[in-house]
Amino acid sequence: GGGGGGDDGSDSDGDSSSGADDDDDGCDGGEPREMLSPLQRQTLAKQGYQIVGSHSAVKLCRWTKSHLRGRGACYKHTCYGITSYQCMEMTPTMACANKCVYCWRHHKNPVGTSFKWLMDAPDVIVDGAVQRHVKMIEKLKGVPGVQPERFTAALQPCHAALSLVGEPIMYPEINRLIDLLHQRRISTFLVTNAQLPEPMRQLKN
């Protein structure tokens, strides 16, 4: 998960049982269908994922919560100067091409080598991701240790880590989605397992 190794520190529930369909081709009688089954939605929600539309998600990173308290930040802060408490961890697609035995995502998400499901528009994903991220931040108001000035700043995410779960470049409109984030003055950090060379060649940014 996480594009093949790009975990940004999301909390894990430690459950290793499988709730995902194996090798889901996204088709039912030739017609595309939604990526996530009701069981998958329920299972992913229990792990703390906020589902956006039919195939995207956001989740509050533990480094975001730590940095809000004035504690440690993730490696992107150390290496690139990215403010962890203003970072939104998201994915435009929950599907991954692999089921790695060492993956910490517990194989709850769908598997596929190409995007064959019903597809949400990139503006719907970006709008929904930001809204759900901000709502998760708002719930931290008044939590002991959260610094008021950092809480206020965190209500406006400035960075998106496209590394939550799944393979982000599998989403056919990944370039448009990144453009929309940049138009909001939200920088992007994309993690991929590099198994899909053609979508990688098509990346603009």
mmCIF file of C-alpha atoms in Angstrom:
data_model
loop_
_atom_site.group_PDB
_atom_site.id
_atom_site.type_symbol
_atom_site.label_atom_id
_atom_site.label_comp_id
_atom_site.label_asym_id
_atom_site.label_seq_id
_atom_site.Cartn_x
_atom_site.Cartn_y
_atom_site.Cartn_z
ATOM 1 C CA GLY A 1 0.000 0.000 0.000
ATOM 2 C CA GLY A 2 0.898 3.645 0.095
ATOM 3 C CA GLY A 3 2.193 3.503 -3.476
ATOM 4 C CA GLY A 4 4.586 0.735 -2.539
ATOM 5 C CA GLY A 5 6.231 2.169 0.542
ATOM 6 C CA GLY A 6 5.314 5.799 1.097
ATOM 7 C CA ASP A 7 3.773 5.634 4.538
ATOM 8 C CA ASP A 8 3.592 9.028 6.225
ATOM 9 C CA GLY A 9 2.904 7.640 9.660
ATOM 10 C CA SER A 10 -0.835 6.965 9.650
ATOM 11 C CA ASP A 11 -2.005 5.074 12.687
ATOM 12 C CA SER A 12 -2.599 1.365 12.140
ATOM 13 C CA ASP A 13 -5.111 -0.835 13.932
ATOM 14 C CA GLY A 14 -2.876 -3.899 13.691
ATOM 15 C CA ASP A 15 -5.623 -6.061 12.151
ATOM 16 C CA SER A 16 -4.114 -8.363 9.530
ATOM 17 C CA SER A 17 -7.285 -10.103 8.358
ATOM 18 C CA SER A 18 -8.330 -9.571 4.746
ATOM 19 C CA GLY A 19 -11.470 -7.672 3.814
ATOM 20 C CA ALA A 20 -10.672 -6.874 0.180
ATOM 21 C CA ASP A 21 -11.692 -8.651 -2.976
ATOM 22 C CA ASP A 22 -8.805 -10.429 -4.717
ATOM 23 C CA ASP A 23 -7.759 -9.177 -8.168
ATOM 24 C CA ASP A 24 -10.854 -7.020 -8.618
ATOM 25 C CA ASP A 25 -11.239 -6.114 -12.302
ATOM 26 C CA GLY A 26 -13.882 -3.473 -11.588
ATOM 27 C CA CYS A 27 -16.387 -4.870 -14.048
ATOM 28 C CA ASP A 28 -19.754 -6.470 -13.550
ATOM 29 C CA GLY A 29 -21.215 -7.834 -16.756
ATOM 30 C CA GLY A 30 -18.979 -5.533 -18.801
ATOM 31 C CA GLU A 31 -20.062 -2.329 -17.034
ATOM 32 C CA PRO A 32 -17.679 -0.485 -14.693
ATOM 33 C CA ARG A 33 -18.766 -0.410 -11.072
ATOM 34 C CA GLU A 34 -17.638 1.343 -7.938
ATOM 35 C CA MET A 35 -14.211 0.367 -6.662
ATOM 36 C CA LEU A 36 -15.123 -0.279 -3.039
ATOM 37 C CA SER A 37 -17.635 -2.818 -1.857
ATOM 38 C CA PRO A 38 -19.736 -2.014 1.242
ATOM 39 C CA LEU A 39 -17.530 -4.389 3.262
ATOM 40 C CA GLN A 40 -14.351 -2.694 2.073
ATOM 41 C CA ARG A 41 -15.768 0.734 2.925
ATOM 42 C CA GLN A 42 -16.682 -0.453 6.408
ATOM 43 C CA THR A 43 -13.308 -2.086 6.984
ATOM 44 C CA LEU A 44 -11.309 0.909 5.735
ATOM 45 C CA ALA A 45 -13.436 3.307 7.782
ATOM 46 C CA LYS A 46 -12.648 1.273 10.902
ATOM 47 C CA GLN A 47 -8.957 1.841 10.148
ATOM 48 C CA GLY A 48 -9.503 5.599 10.125
ATOM 49 C CA TYR A 49 -9.747 6.237 6.392
ATOM 50 C CA GLN A 50 -12.163 8.966 5.356
ATOM 51 C CA ILE A 51 -13.529 7.786 2.003
ATOM 52 C CA VAL A 52 -13.862 10.508 -0.632
ATOM 53 C CA GLY A 53 -16.257 9.747 -3.477
ATOM 54 C CA SER A 54 -16.066 6.162 -4.686
ATOM 55 C CA HIS A 55 -12.325 5.441 -4.749
ATOM 56 C CA SER A 56 -10.280 8.100 -2.912
ATOM 57 C CA ALA A 57 -9.458 8.737 0.736
ATOM 58 C CA VAL A 58 -7.727 10.906 3.320
ATOM 59 C CA LYS A 59 -6.368 9.938 6.720
ATOM 60 C CA LEU A 60 -4.843 12.018 9.475
ATOM 61 C CA CYS A 61 -1.151 11.257 9.725
ATOM 62 C CA ARG A 62 0.320 10.691 13.204
ATOM 63 C CA TRP A 63 3.089 13.147 12.318
ATOM 64 C CA THR A 64 0.466 15.814 11.656
ATOM 65 C CA LYS A 65 -0.941 15.244 15.143
ATOM 66 C CA SER A 66 2.527 15.142 16.665
ATOM 67 C CA HIS A 67 3.613 18.395 15.012
ATOM 68 C CA LEU A 68 0.392 20.106 16.112
ATOM 69 C CA ARG A 69 1.554 19.416 19.678
ATOM 70 C CA GLY A 70 4.992 20.900 19.010
ATOM 71 C CA ARG A 71 6.604 17.492 18.914
ATOM 72 C CA GLY A 72 8.396 15.618 16.121
ATOM 73 C CA ALA A 73 7.672 16.028 12.414
ATOM 74 C CA CYS A 74 8.101 13.556 9.567
ATOM 75 C CA TYR A 75 11.111 13.204 7.260
ATOM 76 C CA LYS A 76 9.565 15.557 4.669
ATOM 77 C CA HIS A 77 9.910 18.357 7.212
ATOM 78 C CA THR A 78 13.542 17.492 7.848
ATOM 79 C CA CYS A 79 14.481 16.960 4.186
ATOM 80 C CA TYR A 80 12.213 19.381 2.326
ATOM 81 C CA GLY A 81 10.968 21.883 4.902
ATOM 82 C CA ILE A 82 7.341 20.721 4.611
ATOM 83 C CA THR A 83 5.279 21.644 7.665
ATOM 84 C CA SER A 84 3.798 18.406 8.969
ATOM 85 C CA TYR A 85 0.823 20.046 10.702
ATOM 86 C CA GLN A 86 -0.230 21.548 7.356
ATOM 87 C CA CYS A 87 0.197 18.300 5.420
ATOM 88 C CA MET A 88 -2.800 16.338 4.070
ATOM 89 C CA GLU A 89 -2.234 12.632 3.463
ATOM 90 C CA MET A 90 -4.480 11.400 0.664
ATOM 91 C CA THR A 91 -4.818 9.074 -2.304
ATOM 92 C CA PRO A 92 -6.822 9.445 -5.528
ATOM 93 C CA THR A 93 -7.279 5.681 -5.763
ATOM 94 C CA MET A 94 -7.408 2.986 -3.119
ATOM 95 C CA ALA A 95 -6.395 0.283 -5.620
ATOM 96 C CA CYS A 96 -2.865 -1.085 -5.764
ATOM 97 C CA ALA A 97 -1.195 -3.400 -8.277
ATOM 98 C CA ASN A 98 0.272 -5.591 -5.542
ATOM 99 C CA LYS A 99 -0.476 -7.481 -2.353
ATOM 100 C CA CYS A 100 2.970 -7.301 -0.803
ATOM 101 C CA VAL A 101 3.398 -9.664 2.139
ATOM 102 C CA TYR A 102 5.214 -6.925 4.111
ATOM 103 C CA CYS A 103 2.581 -4.227 3.490
ATOM 104 C CA TRP A 104 1.284 -2.541 6.659
ATOM 105 C CA ARG A 105 -2.053 -1.735 4.977
ATOM 106 C CA HIS A 106 -3.430 -5.226 5.734
ATOM 107 C CA HIS A 107 -4.683 -5.894 2.165
ATOM 108 C CA LYS A 108 -8.058 -4.281 2.785
ATOM 109 C CA ASN A 109 -7.906 -2.215 -0.433
ATOM 110 C CA PRO A 110 -8.715 -3.456 -3.972
ATOM 111 C CA VAL A 111 -6.099 -4.863 -6.332
ATOM 112 C CA GLY A 112 -5.762 -4.201 -10.063
ATOM 113 C CA THR A 113 -3.155 -3.383 -12.692
ATOM 114 C CA SER A 114 -5.218 -0.662 -14.390
ATOM 115 C CA PHE A 115 -8.130 1.623 -13.508
ATOM 116 C CA LYS A 116 -11.332 -0.167 -14.601
ATOM 117 C CA TRP A 117 -13.823 1.196 -12.083
ATOM 118 C CA LEU A 118 -16.257 4.096 -12.176
ATOM 119 C CA MET A 119 -14.131 7.220 -12.024
ATOM 120 C CA ASP A 120 -14.721 10.364 -9.957
ATOM 121 C CA ALA A 121 -13.748 13.742 -11.412
ATOM 122 C CA PRO A 122 -10.510 15.246 -10.041
ATOM 123 C CA ASP A 123 -12.256 18.374 -8.727
ATOM 124 C CA VAL A 124 -14.664 16.190 -6.741
ATOM 125 C CA ILE A 125 -11.716 14.344 -5.197
ATOM 126 C CA VAL A 126 -9.744 17.491 -4.343
ATOM 127 C CA ASP A 127 -12.756 19.305 -2.868
ATOM 128 C CA GLY A 128 -13.798 16.260 -0.849
ATOM 129 C CA ALA A 129 -10.295 15.499 0.374
ATOM 130 C CA VAL A 130 -9.660 19.024 1.636
ATOM 131 C CA GLN A 131 -13.077 19.226 3.313
ATOM 132 C CA ARG A 132 -12.659 15.900 5.107
ATOM 133 C CA HIS A 133 -9.093 16.680 6.120
ATOM 134 C CA VAL A 134 -10.130 20.012 7.635
ATOM 135 C CA LYS A 135 -12.977 18.331 9.527
ATOM 136 C CA MET A 136 -10.491 15.873 11.054
ATOM 137 C CA ILE A 137 -8.253 18.769 12.086
ATOM 138 C CA GLU A 138 -11.226 20.618 13.620
ATOM 139 C CA LYS A 139 -11.852 17.667 15.932
ATOM 140 C CA LEU A 140 -8.450 18.296 17.524
ATOM 141 C CA LYS A 141 -9.452 21.721 18.831
ATOM 142 C CA GLY A 142 -8.917 21.810 22.564
ATOM 143 C CA VAL A 143 -7.040 18.516 22.654
ATOM 144 C CA PRO A 144 -4.348 18.763 25.352
ATOM 145 C CA GLY A 145 -1.012 19.815 23.905
ATOM 146 C CA VAL A 146 -2.302 21.102 20.576
ATOM 147 C CA GLN A 147 -0.782 24.546 20.023
ATOM 148 C CA PRO A 148 -3.448 27.141 19.109
ATOM 149 C CA GLU A 149 -1.372 28.879 16.429
ATOM 150 C CA ARG A 150 -0.531 25.587 14.750
ATOM 151 C CA PHE A 151 -4.148 24.447 14.948
ATOM 152 C CA THR A 152 -5.260 27.619 13.145
ATOM 153 C CA ALA A 153 -2.608 27.194 10.450
ATOM 154 C CA ALA A 154 -3.486 23.512 10.000
ATOM 155 C CA LEU A 155 -7.011 24.446 8.883
ATOM 156 C CA GLN A 156 -5.386 25.482 5.603
ATOM 157 C CA PRO A 157 -3.383 22.534 4.228
ATOM 158 C CA CYS A 158 -0.335 23.611 2.233
ATOM 159 C CA HIS A 159 0.918 20.199 1.158
ATOM 160 C CA ALA A 160 -0.596 16.935 -0.081
ATOM 161 C CA ALA A 161 1.233 13.646 0.340
ATOM 162 C CA LEU A 162 -0.182 11.358 -2.357
ATOM 163 C CA SER A 163 1.055 8.295 -0.518
ATOM 164 C CA LEU A 164 -1.743 7.010 1.658
ATOM 165 C CA VAL A 165 -2.689 3.641 0.178
ATOM 166 C CA GLY A 166 -2.948 2.325 -3.356
ATOM 167 C CA GLU A 167 -1.056 3.408 -6.490
ATOM 168 C CA PRO A 168 -1.784 7.106 -7.162
ATOM 169 C CA ILE A 169 -0.577 7.173 -10.767
ATOM 170 C CA MET A 170 -3.186 4.524 -11.630
ATOM 171 C CA TYR A 171 -5.824 7.278 -11.451
ATOM 172 C CA PRO A 172 -6.290 8.376 -15.105
ATOM 173 C CA GLU A 173 -6.682 12.090 -14.248
ATOM 174 C CA ILE A 174 -3.678 12.306 -11.921
ATOM 175 C CA ASN A 175 -2.173 15.263 -13.823
ATOM 176 C CA ARG A 176 -5.381 17.281 -13.573
ATOM 177 C CA LEU A 177 -5.732 16.398 -9.883
ATOM 178 C CA ILE A 178 -2.185 17.608 -9.179
ATOM 179 C CA ASP A 179 -2.870 20.797 -11.164
ATOM 180 C CA LEU A 180 -5.971 21.486 -9.047
ATOM 181 C CA LEU A 181 -3.992 21.028 -5.837
ATOM 182 C CA HIS A 182 -1.303 23.396 -7.101
ATOM 183 C CA GLN A 183 -3.967 25.963 -8.026
ATOM 184 C CA ARG A 184 -4.930 25.932 -4.336
ATOM 185 C CA ARG A 185 -1.268 26.569 -3.464
ATOM 186 C CA ILE A 186 -0.987 23.031 -2.105
ATOM 187 C CA SER A 187 2.310 21.406 -3.020
ATOM 188 C CA THR A 188 2.407 17.688 -3.806
ATOM 189 C CA PHE A 189 4.626 14.734 -2.948
ATOM 190 C CA LEU A 190 3.750 11.606 -4.933
ATOM 191 C CA VAL A 191 4.917 8.115 -3.973
ATOM 192 C CA THR A 192 4.772 5.296 -6.503
ATOM 193 C CA ASN A 193 6.137 1.750 -6.692
ATOM 194 C CA ALA A 194 7.188 2.521 -10.322
ATOM 195 C CA GLN A 195 5.541 -0.573 -11.773
ATOM 196 C CA LEU A 196 3.470 1.416 -14.295
ATOM 197 C CA PRO A 197 6.057 3.135 -16.534
ATOM 198 C CA GLU A 198 3.606 4.622 -19.055
ATOM 199 C CA PRO A 199 1.579 6.609 -16.481
ATOM 200 C CA MET A 200 4.882 7.748 -14.985
ATOM 201 C CA ARG A 201 6.033 9.054 -18.373
ATOM 202 C CA GLN A 202 2.766 10.982 -18.677
ATOM 203 C CA LEU A 203 3.216 12.829 -15.381
ATOM 204 C CA LYS A 204 3.625 16.546 -16.049
ATOM 205 C CA ASN A 205 4.856 17.720 -12.663
#
